[in-house]
CSV table of C-alpha atoms in Angstrom, one decimal:
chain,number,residue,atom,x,y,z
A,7,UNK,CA,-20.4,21.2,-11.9
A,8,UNK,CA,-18.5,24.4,-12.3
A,9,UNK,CA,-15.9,23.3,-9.2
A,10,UNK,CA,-15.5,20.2,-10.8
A,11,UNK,CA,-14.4,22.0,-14.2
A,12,UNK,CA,-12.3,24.4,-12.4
A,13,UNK,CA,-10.3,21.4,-10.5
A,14,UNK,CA,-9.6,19.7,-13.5
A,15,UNK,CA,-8.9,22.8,-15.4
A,16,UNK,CA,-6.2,23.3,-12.5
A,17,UNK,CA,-5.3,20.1,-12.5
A,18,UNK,CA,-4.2,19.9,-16.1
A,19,UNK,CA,-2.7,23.2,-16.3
A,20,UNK,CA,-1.0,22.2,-13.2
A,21,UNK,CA,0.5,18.6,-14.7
A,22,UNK,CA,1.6,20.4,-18.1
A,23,UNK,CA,3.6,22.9,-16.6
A,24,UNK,CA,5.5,20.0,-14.2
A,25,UNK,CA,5.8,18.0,-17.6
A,26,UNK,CA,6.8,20.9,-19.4
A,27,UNK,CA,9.8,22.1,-16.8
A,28,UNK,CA,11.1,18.5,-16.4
A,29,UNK,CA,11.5,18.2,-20.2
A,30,UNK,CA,12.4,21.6,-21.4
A,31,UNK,CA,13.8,23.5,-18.8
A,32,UNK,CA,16.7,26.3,-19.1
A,33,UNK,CA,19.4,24.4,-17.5
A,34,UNK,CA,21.7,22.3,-19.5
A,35,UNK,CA,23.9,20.8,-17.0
A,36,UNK,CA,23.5,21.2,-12.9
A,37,UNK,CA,25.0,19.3,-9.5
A,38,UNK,CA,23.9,19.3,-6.1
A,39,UNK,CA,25.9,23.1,-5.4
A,40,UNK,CA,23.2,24.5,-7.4
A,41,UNK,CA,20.3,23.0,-6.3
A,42,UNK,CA,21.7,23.6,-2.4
A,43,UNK,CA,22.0,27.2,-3.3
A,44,UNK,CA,18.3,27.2,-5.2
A,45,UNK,CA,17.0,25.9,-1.5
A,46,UNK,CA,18.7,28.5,0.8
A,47,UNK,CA,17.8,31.0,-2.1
A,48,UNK,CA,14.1,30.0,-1.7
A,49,UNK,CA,14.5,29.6,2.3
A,50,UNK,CA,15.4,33.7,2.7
A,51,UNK,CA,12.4,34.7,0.1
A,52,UNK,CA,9.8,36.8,1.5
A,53,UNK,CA,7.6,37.3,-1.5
A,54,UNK,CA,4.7,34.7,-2.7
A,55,UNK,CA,5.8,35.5,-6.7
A,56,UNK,CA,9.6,35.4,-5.7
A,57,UNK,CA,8.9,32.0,-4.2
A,58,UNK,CA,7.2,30.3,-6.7
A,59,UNK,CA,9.7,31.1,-9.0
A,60,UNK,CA,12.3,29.9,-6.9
A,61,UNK,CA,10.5,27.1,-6.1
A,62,UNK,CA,9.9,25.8,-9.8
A,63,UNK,CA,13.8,26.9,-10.8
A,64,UNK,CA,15.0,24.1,-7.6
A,65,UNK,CA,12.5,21.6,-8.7
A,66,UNK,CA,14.0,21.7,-12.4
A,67,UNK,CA,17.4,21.9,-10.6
A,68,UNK,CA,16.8,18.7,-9.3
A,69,UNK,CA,14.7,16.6,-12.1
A,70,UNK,CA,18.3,17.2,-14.2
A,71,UNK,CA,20.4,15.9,-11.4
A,72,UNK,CA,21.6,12.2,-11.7
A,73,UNK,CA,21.8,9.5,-8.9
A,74,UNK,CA,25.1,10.6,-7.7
A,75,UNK,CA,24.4,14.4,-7.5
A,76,UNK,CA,20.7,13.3,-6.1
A,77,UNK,CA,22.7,11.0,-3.5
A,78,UNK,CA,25.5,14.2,-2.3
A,79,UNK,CA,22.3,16.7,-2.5
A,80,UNK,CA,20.4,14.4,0.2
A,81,UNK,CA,23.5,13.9,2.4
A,82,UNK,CA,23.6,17.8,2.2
A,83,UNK,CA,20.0,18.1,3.3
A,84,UNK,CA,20.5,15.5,6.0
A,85,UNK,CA,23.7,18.3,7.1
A,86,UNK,CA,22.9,21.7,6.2
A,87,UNK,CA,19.2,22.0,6.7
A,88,UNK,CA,18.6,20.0,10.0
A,89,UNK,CA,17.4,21.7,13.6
A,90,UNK,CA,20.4,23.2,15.4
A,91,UNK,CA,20.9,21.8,18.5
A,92,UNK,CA,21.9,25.2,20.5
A,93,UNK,CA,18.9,26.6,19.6
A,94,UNK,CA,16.6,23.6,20.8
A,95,UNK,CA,18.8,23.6,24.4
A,96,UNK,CA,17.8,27.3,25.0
A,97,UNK,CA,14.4,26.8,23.8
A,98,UNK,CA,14.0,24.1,26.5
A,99,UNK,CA,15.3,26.4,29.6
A,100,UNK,CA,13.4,28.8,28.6
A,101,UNK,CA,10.4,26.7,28.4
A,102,UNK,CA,11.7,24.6,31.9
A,103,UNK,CA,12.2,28.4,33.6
A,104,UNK,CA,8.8,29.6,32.2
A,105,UNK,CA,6.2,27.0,31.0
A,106,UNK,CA,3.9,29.7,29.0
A,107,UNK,CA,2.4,28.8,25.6
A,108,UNK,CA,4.9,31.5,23.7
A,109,UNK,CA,7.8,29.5,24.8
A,110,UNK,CA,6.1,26.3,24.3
A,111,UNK,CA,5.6,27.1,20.3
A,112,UNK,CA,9.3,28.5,20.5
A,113,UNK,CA,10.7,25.2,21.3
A,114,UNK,CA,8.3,23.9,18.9
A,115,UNK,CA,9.7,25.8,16.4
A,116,UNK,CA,13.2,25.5,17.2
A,117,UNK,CA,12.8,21.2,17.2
A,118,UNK,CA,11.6,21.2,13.9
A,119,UNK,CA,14.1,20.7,10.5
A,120,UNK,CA,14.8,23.8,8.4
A,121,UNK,CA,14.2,20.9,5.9
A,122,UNK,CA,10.5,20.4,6.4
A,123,UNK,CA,10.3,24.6,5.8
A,124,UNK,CA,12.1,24.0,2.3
A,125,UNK,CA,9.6,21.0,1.4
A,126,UNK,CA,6.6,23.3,2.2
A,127,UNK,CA,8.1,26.0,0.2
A,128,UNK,CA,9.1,23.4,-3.0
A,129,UNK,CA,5.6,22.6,-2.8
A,130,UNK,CA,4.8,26.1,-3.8
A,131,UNK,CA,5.8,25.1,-7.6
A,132,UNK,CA,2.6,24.3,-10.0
A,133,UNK,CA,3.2,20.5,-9.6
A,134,UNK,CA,5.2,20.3,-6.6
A,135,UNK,CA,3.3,17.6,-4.5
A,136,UNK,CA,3.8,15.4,-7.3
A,137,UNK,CA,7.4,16.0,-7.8
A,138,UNK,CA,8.4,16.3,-3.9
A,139,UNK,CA,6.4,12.2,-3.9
A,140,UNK,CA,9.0,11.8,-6.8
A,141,UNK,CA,11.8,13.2,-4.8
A,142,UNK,CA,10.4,10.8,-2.0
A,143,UNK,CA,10.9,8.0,-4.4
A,144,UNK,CA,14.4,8.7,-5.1
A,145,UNK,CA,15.8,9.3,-1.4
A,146,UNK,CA,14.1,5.7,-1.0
A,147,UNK,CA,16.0,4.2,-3.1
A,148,UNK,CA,18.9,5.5,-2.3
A,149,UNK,CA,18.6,4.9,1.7
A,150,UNK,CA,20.6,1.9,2.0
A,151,UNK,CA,23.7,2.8,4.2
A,152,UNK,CA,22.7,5.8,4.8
A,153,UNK,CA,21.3,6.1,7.6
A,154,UNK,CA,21.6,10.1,8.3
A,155,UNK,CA,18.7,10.0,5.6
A,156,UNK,CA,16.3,8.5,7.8
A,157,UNK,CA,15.7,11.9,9.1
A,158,UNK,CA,14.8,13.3,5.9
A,159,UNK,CA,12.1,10.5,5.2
A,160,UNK,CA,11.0,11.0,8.8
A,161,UNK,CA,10.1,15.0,7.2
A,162,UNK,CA,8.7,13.4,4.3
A,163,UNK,CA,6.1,11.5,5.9
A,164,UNK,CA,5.4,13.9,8.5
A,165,UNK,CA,4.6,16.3,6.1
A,166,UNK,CA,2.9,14.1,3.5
A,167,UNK,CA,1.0,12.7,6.2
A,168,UNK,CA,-0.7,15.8,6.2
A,169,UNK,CA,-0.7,16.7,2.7
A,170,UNK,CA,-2.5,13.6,2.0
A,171,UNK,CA,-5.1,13.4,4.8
A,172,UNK,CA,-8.5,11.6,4.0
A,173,UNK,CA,-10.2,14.6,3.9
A,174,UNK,CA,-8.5,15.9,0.9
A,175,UNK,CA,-8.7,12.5,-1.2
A,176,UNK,CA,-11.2,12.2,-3.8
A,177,UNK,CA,-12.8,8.4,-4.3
A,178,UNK,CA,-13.4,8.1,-7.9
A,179,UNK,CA,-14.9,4.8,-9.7
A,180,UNK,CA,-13.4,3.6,-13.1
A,181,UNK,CA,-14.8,1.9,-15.9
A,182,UNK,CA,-13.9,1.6,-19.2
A,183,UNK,CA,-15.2,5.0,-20.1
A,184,UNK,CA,-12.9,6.6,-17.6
A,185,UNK,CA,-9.8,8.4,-19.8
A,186,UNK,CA,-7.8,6.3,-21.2
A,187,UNK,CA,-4.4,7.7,-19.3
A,188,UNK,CA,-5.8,6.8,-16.3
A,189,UNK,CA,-6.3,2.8,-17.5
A,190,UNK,CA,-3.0,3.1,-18.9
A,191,UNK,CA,-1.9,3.8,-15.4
A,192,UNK,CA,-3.6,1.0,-14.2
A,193,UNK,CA,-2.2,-1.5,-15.9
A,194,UNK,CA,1.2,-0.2,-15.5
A,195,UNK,CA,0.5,0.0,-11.4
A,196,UNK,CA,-1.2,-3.7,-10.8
A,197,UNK,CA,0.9,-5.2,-8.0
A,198,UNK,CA,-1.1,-8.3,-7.1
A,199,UNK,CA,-2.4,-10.0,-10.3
A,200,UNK,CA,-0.5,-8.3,-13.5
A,201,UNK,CA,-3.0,-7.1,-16.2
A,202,UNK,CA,-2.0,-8.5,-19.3
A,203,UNK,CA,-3.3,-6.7,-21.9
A,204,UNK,CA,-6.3,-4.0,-22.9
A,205,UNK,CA,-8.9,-7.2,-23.6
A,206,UNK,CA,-7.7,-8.3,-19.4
A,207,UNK,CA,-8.2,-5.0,-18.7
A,208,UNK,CA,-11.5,-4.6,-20.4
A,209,UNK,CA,-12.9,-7.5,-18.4
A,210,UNK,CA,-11.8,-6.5,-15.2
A,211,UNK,CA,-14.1,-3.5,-15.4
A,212,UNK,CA,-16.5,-5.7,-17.2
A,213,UNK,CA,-19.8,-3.6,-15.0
A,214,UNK,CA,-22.1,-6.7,-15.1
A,215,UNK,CA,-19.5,-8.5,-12.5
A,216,UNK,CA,-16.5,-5.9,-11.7
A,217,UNK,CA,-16.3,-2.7,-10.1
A,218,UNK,CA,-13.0,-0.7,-9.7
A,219,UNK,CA,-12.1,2.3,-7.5
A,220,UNK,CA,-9.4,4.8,-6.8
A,221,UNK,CA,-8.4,7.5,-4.3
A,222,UNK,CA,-6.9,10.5,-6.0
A,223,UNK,CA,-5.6,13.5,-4.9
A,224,UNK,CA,-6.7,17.1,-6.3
A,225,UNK,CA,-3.0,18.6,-6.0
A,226,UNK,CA,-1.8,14.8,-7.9
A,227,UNK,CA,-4.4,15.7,-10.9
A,228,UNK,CA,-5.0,12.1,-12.7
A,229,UNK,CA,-2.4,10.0,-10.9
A,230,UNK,CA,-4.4,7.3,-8.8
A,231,UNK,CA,-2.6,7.0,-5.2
A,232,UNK,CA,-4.5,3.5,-4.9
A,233,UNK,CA,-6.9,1.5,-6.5
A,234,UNK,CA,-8.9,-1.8,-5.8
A,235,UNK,CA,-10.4,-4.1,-8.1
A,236,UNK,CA,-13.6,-5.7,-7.2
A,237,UNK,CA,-15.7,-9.2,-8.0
A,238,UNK,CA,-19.1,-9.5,-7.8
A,239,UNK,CA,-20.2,-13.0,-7.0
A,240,UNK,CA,-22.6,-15.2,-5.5
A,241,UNK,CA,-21.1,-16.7,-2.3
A,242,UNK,CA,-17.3,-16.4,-1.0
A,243,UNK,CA,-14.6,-17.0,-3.7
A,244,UNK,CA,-12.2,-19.5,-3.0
A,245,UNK,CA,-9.7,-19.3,-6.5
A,246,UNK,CA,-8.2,-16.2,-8.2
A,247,UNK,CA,-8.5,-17.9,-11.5
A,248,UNK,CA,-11.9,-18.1,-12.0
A,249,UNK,CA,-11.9,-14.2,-11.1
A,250,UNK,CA,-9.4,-13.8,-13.6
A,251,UNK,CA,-10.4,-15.7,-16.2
A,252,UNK,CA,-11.5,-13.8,-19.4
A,253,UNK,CA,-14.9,-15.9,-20.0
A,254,UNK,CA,-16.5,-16.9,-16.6
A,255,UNK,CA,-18.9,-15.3,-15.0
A,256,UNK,CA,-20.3,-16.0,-11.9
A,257,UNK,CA,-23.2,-13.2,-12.5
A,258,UNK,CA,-25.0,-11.8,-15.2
A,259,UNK,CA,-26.4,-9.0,-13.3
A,260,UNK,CA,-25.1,-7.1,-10.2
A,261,UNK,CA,-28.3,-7.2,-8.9
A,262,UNK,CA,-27.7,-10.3,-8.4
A,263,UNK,CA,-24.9,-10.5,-6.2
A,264,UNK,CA,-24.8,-11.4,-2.3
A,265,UNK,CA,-20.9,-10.8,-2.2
A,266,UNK,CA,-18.2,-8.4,-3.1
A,267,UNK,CA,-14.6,-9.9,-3.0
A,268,UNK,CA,-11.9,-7.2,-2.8
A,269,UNK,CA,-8.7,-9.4,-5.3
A,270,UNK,CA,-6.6,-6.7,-6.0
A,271,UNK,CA,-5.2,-3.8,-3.9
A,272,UNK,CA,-2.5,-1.8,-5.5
A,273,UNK,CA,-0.5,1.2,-4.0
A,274,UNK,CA,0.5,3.6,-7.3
A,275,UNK,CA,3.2,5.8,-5.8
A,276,UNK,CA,6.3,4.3,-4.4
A,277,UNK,CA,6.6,8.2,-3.1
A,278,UNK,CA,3.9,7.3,-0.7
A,279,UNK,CA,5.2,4.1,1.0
A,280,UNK,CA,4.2,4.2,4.4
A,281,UNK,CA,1.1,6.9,3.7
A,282,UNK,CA,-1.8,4.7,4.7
A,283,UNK,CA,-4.8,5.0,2.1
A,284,UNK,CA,-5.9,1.3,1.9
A,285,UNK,CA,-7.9,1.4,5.4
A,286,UNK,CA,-9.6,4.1,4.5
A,287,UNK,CA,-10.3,2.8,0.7
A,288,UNK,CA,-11.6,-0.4,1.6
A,289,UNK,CA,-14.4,1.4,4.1
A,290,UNK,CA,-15.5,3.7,1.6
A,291,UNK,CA,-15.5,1.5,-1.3
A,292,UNK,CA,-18.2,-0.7,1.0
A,293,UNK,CA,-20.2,2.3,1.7
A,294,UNK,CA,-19.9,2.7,-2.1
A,295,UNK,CA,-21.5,-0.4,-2.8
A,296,UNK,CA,-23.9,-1.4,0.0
A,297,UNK,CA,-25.5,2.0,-1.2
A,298,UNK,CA,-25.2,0.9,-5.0
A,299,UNK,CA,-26.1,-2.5,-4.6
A,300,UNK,CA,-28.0,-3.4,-1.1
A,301,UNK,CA,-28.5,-7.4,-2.2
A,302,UNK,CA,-24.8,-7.4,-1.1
A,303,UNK,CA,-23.8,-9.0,2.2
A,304,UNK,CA,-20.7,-10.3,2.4
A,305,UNK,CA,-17.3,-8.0,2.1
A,306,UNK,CA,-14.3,-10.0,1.6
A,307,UNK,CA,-11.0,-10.5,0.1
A,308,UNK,CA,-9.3,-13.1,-1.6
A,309,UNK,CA,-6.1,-12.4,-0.6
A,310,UNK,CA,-2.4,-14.0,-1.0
A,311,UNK,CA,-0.3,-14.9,1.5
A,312,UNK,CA,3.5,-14.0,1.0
A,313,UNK,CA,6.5,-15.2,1.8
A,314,UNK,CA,4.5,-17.9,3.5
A,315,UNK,CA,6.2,-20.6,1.4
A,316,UNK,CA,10.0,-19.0,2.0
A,317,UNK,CA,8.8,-19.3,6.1
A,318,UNK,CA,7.3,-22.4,6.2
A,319,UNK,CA,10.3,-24.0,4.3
A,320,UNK,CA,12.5,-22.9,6.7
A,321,UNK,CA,10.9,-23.3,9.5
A,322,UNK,CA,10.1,-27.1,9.4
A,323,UNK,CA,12.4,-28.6,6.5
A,324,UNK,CA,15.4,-27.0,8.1
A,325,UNK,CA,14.5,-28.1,11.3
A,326,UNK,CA,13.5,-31.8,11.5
A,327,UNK,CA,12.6,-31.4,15.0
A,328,UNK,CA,9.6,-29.8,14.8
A,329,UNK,CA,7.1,-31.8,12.9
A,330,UNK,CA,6.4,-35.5,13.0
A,331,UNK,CA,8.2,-37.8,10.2
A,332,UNK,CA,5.2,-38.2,8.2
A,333,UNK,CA,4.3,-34.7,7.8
A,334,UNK,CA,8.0,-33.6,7.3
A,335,UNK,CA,8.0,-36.8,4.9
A,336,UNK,CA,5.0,-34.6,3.2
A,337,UNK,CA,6.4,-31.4,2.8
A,338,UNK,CA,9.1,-32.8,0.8
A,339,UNK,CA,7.0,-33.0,-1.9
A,340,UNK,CA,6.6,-29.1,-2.4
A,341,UNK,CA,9.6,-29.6,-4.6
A,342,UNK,CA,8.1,-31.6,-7.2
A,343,UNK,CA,6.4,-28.3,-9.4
A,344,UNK,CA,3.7,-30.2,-10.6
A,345,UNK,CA,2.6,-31.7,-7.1
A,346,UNK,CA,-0.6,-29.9,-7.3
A,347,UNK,CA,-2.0,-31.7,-10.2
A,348,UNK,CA,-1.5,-35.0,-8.5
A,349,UNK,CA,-5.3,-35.0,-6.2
A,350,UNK,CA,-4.2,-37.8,-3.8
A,351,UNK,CA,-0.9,-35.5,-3.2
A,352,UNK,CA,-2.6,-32.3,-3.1
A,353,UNK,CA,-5.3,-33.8,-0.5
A,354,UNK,CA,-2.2,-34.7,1.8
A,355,UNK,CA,0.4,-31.7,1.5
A,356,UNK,CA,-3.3,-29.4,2.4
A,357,UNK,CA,-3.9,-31.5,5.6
A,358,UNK,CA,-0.5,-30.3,6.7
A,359,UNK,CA,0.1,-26.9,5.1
A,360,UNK,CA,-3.2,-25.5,5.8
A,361,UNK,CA,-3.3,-26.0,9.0
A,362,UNK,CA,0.3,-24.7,9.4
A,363,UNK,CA,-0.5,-22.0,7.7
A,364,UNK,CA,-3.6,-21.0,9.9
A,365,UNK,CA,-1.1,-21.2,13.1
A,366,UNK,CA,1.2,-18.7,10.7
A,367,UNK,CA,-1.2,-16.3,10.4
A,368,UNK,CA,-2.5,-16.3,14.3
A,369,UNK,CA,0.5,-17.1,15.9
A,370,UNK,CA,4.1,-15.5,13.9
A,371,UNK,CA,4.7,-12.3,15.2
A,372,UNK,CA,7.1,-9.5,14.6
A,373,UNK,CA,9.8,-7.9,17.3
A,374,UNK,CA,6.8,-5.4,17.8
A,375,UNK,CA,3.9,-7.9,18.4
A,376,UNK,CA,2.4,-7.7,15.0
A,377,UNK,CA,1.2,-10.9,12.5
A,378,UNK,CA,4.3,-11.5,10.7
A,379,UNK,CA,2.4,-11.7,7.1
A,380,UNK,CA,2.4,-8.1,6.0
A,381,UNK,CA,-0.9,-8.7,4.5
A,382,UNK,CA,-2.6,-10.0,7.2
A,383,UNK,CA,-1.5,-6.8,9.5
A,384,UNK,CA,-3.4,-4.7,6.8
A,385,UNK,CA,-6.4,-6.2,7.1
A,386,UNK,CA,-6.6,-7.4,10.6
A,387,UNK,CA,-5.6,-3.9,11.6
A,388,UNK,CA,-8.3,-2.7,9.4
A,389,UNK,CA,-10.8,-4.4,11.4
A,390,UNK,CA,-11.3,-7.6,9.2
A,391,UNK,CA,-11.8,-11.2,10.6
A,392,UNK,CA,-9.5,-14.0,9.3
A,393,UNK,CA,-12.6,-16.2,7.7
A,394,UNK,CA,-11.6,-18.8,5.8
A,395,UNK,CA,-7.9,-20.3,4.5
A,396,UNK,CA,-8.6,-21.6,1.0
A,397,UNK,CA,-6.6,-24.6,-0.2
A,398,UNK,CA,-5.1,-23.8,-3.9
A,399,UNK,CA,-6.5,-20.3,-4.3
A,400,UNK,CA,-3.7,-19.2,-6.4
A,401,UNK,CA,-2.4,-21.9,-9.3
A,402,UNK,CA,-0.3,-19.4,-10.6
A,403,UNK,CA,3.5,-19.8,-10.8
A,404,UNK,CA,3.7,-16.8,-8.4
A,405,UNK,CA,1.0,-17.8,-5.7
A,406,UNK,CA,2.9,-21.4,-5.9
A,407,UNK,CA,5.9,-19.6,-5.5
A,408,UNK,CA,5.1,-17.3,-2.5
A,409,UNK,CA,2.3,-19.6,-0.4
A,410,UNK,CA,2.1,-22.9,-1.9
A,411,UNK,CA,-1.1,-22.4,-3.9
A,412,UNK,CA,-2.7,-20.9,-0.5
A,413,UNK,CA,-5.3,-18.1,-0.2
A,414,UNK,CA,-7.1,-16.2,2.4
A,415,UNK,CA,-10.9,-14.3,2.7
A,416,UNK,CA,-10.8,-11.9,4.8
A,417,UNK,CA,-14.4,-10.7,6.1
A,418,UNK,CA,-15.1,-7.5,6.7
A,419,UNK,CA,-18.7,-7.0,8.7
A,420,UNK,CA,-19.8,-3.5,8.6
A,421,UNK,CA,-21.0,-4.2,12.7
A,422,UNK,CA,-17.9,-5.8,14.1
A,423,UNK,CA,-14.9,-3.4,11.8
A,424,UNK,CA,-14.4,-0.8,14.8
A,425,UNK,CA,-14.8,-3.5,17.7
A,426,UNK,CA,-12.1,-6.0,15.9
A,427,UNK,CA,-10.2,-2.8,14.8
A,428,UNK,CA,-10.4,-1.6,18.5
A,429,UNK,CA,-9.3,-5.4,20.0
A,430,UNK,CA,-6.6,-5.4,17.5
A,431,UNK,CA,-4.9,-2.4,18.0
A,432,UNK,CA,-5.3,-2.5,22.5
A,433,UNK,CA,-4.4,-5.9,23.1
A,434,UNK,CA,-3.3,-7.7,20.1
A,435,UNK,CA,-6.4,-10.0,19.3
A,436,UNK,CA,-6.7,-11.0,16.4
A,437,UNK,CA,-11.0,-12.4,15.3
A,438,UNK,CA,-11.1,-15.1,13.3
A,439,UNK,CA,-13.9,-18.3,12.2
A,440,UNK,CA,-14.4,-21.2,14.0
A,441,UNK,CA,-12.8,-23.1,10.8
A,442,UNK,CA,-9.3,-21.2,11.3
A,443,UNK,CA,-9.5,-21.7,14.9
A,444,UNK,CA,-9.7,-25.7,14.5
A,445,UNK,CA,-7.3,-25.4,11.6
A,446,UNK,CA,-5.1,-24.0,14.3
A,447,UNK,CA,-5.6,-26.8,16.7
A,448,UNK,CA,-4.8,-29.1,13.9
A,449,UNK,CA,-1.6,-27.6,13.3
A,450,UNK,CA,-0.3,-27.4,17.3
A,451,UNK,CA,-1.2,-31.0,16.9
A,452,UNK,CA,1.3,-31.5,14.4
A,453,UNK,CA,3.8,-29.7,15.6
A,454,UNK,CA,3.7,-32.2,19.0
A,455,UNK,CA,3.8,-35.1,15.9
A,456,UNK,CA,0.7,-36.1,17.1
A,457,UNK,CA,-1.8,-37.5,14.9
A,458,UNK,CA,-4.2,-35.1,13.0
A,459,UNK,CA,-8.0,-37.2,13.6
């Protein structure tokens, strides 16, 4: 109890004095010069107090800076604070005349960026993890056509990588009773299926069918990093709207529940692209709840597929080569919005599409080998099986928009996640049901133009 006070004593104290400098600090007007000479400043102090200070005054430096002074202060970083290459060539004689472990952690030292010294030592500042994320957020927005800031994010996320290792996250859950800051956060930071309003929001924590949880980081205070949103069901879901849907309920009692379908996974900090907290989520979020509730036995999600519909439009509209007449005949009537609502149509656009898309999500890969569908890499790579490919999942403008209607459930079995994690990652295999395998089959068929029975 009393460590728990203390870190959110710090952590308040800790966001009101980052608040505080970013809104009333000293400086009324300051460039890129000054914050350049606030870094080397900080670089040559030797004394904790004398750091901190200098620390905080380059941080408020910065937070005044606009785009164009942010954009010449990176391009000075990418210059001025980089390894010198001198210093890494005698480094690596001395190490090739002499392979001892001294001159080992010499060219060690000598390889790494004087930048990644001057993050550590921004971080210093009360608040400093939070605003070097922010600074992260920036440089990413400004990386296009410049490539010389590669380097700098290549600091960032070696150093947040650290900074942010599971073993400093905290796994909190939230309800409606958690403060209301944080649920303002959340409805500001839903990526999959916006949150309308408080009433949507209220009912997505409803605890008689929903659960909710969120990493966060002590150093972050009550920023979430990530957060997923949870359904309690009986059976696999199959459509998003009933999930969503402000008066349904599948269950009146959790007790009652034999699944729990993961529908939402949102990343909060743009800072942290790249930083992988999801995998880790997931696992612990069903640790969570097989200990909370063990009636459960199914994990999935009911996930969306984009940029399914962008592919599969240009892959077999554009060229008329590639699919029989009567199914490219088919897909032609994806243009008509309202095709959905027509059952006879529906029923023959999903006897091509799905099984298209299940040869999509085993067989497109990336230049590197990977599923091209950036949410299937997540959770494959996470050791999930591909289960089931569900035909109008998503109604929704958007999921019309970005798979055709289409969703997926990946299965997670708490046996099989490190085997299919471990196939995955060695050799590329990707586990899936028998029903996406013959789905599959269906859709080489097609591609020959041969007939689907």
């Amino acid at each position: 109890m009393n460590m728990s006070f203390l870190q959110e004593l710090f952590n308040n104290i800790t966001q009101r004095e980052a608040s505080l400098r970013r809104r009333t600090g000293s400086l009324d007007h300051c460039d890129h010069h000054q914050l350049i000479a606030a870094c080397q400043a900080l670089l040559k102090s030797d004394g904790e107090a004398s750091s901190i200070s200098l620390a905080s005054r380059a941080l408020e430096i910065y937070a005044r800076l606009d785009n164009d002074e942010k954009r010449s202060f990176f391009e000075q970083l990418a210059v001025l604070f980089s390894a010198e290459p001198e210093q890494i060539d005698q480094a690596y004689l001395a190490y090739k005349a002499a392979r001892t472990s001294e001159n080992l952690e010499i060219l060690f030292e000598s390889c790494e960026p004087e930048r990644q010294e001057l993050l550590r030592r921004l971080n210093l500042a009360s608040g400093g993890t939070h605003e070097l994320v922010t600074m992260r957020e920036d440089l990413l927005a400004l990386m296009a056509n410049h490539a010389d800031f590669k380097a700098i994010n290549a600091d960032f996320i070696h150093l947040f990588g650290s900074w942010f290792n599971r073993g400093f996250l905290v796994l909190k859950r939230i309800d409606w009773n958690t403060p209301a800051n944080i649920l303002e956060k959340l409805i500001r930071y839903e990526a999959v299926h916006k949150i309308q309003d408080w009433d949507d929001l209220r009912r997505r924590l409803d605890a008689r069918d929903r659960r909710c949880f969120g990493f966060f980081h002590p150093a972050i205070g009550d920023e979430p990093l990530i957060f997923v949103e949870v359904a309690l069901n009986k059976g696999l879901p199959d459509q998003i709207q009933s999930i969503l849907s402000s008066d349904l309920y599948d269950i009146d009692d959790p007790e009652s529940a034999d699944t729990a379908a993961f529908f939402g996974i949102s990343n909060c900090q743009v800072g942290l692209r790249g930083i992988s907290f999801g995998n880790f989520l997931i696992k612990q979020v069903v640790q969570e709840l097989k200990q909370e509730l063990p009636n459960l036995k199914y994990f999935v999600t009911l996930s969306p597929v984009p940029n399914f519909r962008s592919w599969l439009e240009s892959t077999y509209l554009d060229d008329i080569g590639l699919l029989g007449p009567e199914a490219q005949e088919t897909l032609k009537h994806l243009n008509d919005p309202d095709w959905y609502k027509n059952e006879a149509l529906s029923e023959r656009l999903g006897n091509v599409i799905k099984p298209l898309a299940a040869r999509y999500l085993l067989k497109e890969k990336t230049n590197s080998g990977q599923p091209l569908n950036p949410v299937a890499r997540f959770h494959l790579g996470n050791g999930a099986e591909l289960h089931r490919i569900n035909w109008l999942g998503d109604t929704s403008a958007k999921g019309m928009k970005q798979s055709a209607g289409l969703m997926v459930n990946y299965l997670y079995v708490l046996d099989n996640i490190e085997r299919n994690h471990e196939q995955y990652t060695t050799n590329g295999t990707i586990v899936c049901s028998s029903g996406v395998r013959d789905l599959s089959r269906r859709g080489r068929k097609l591609l020959k133009g041969e007939s689907e029975k």
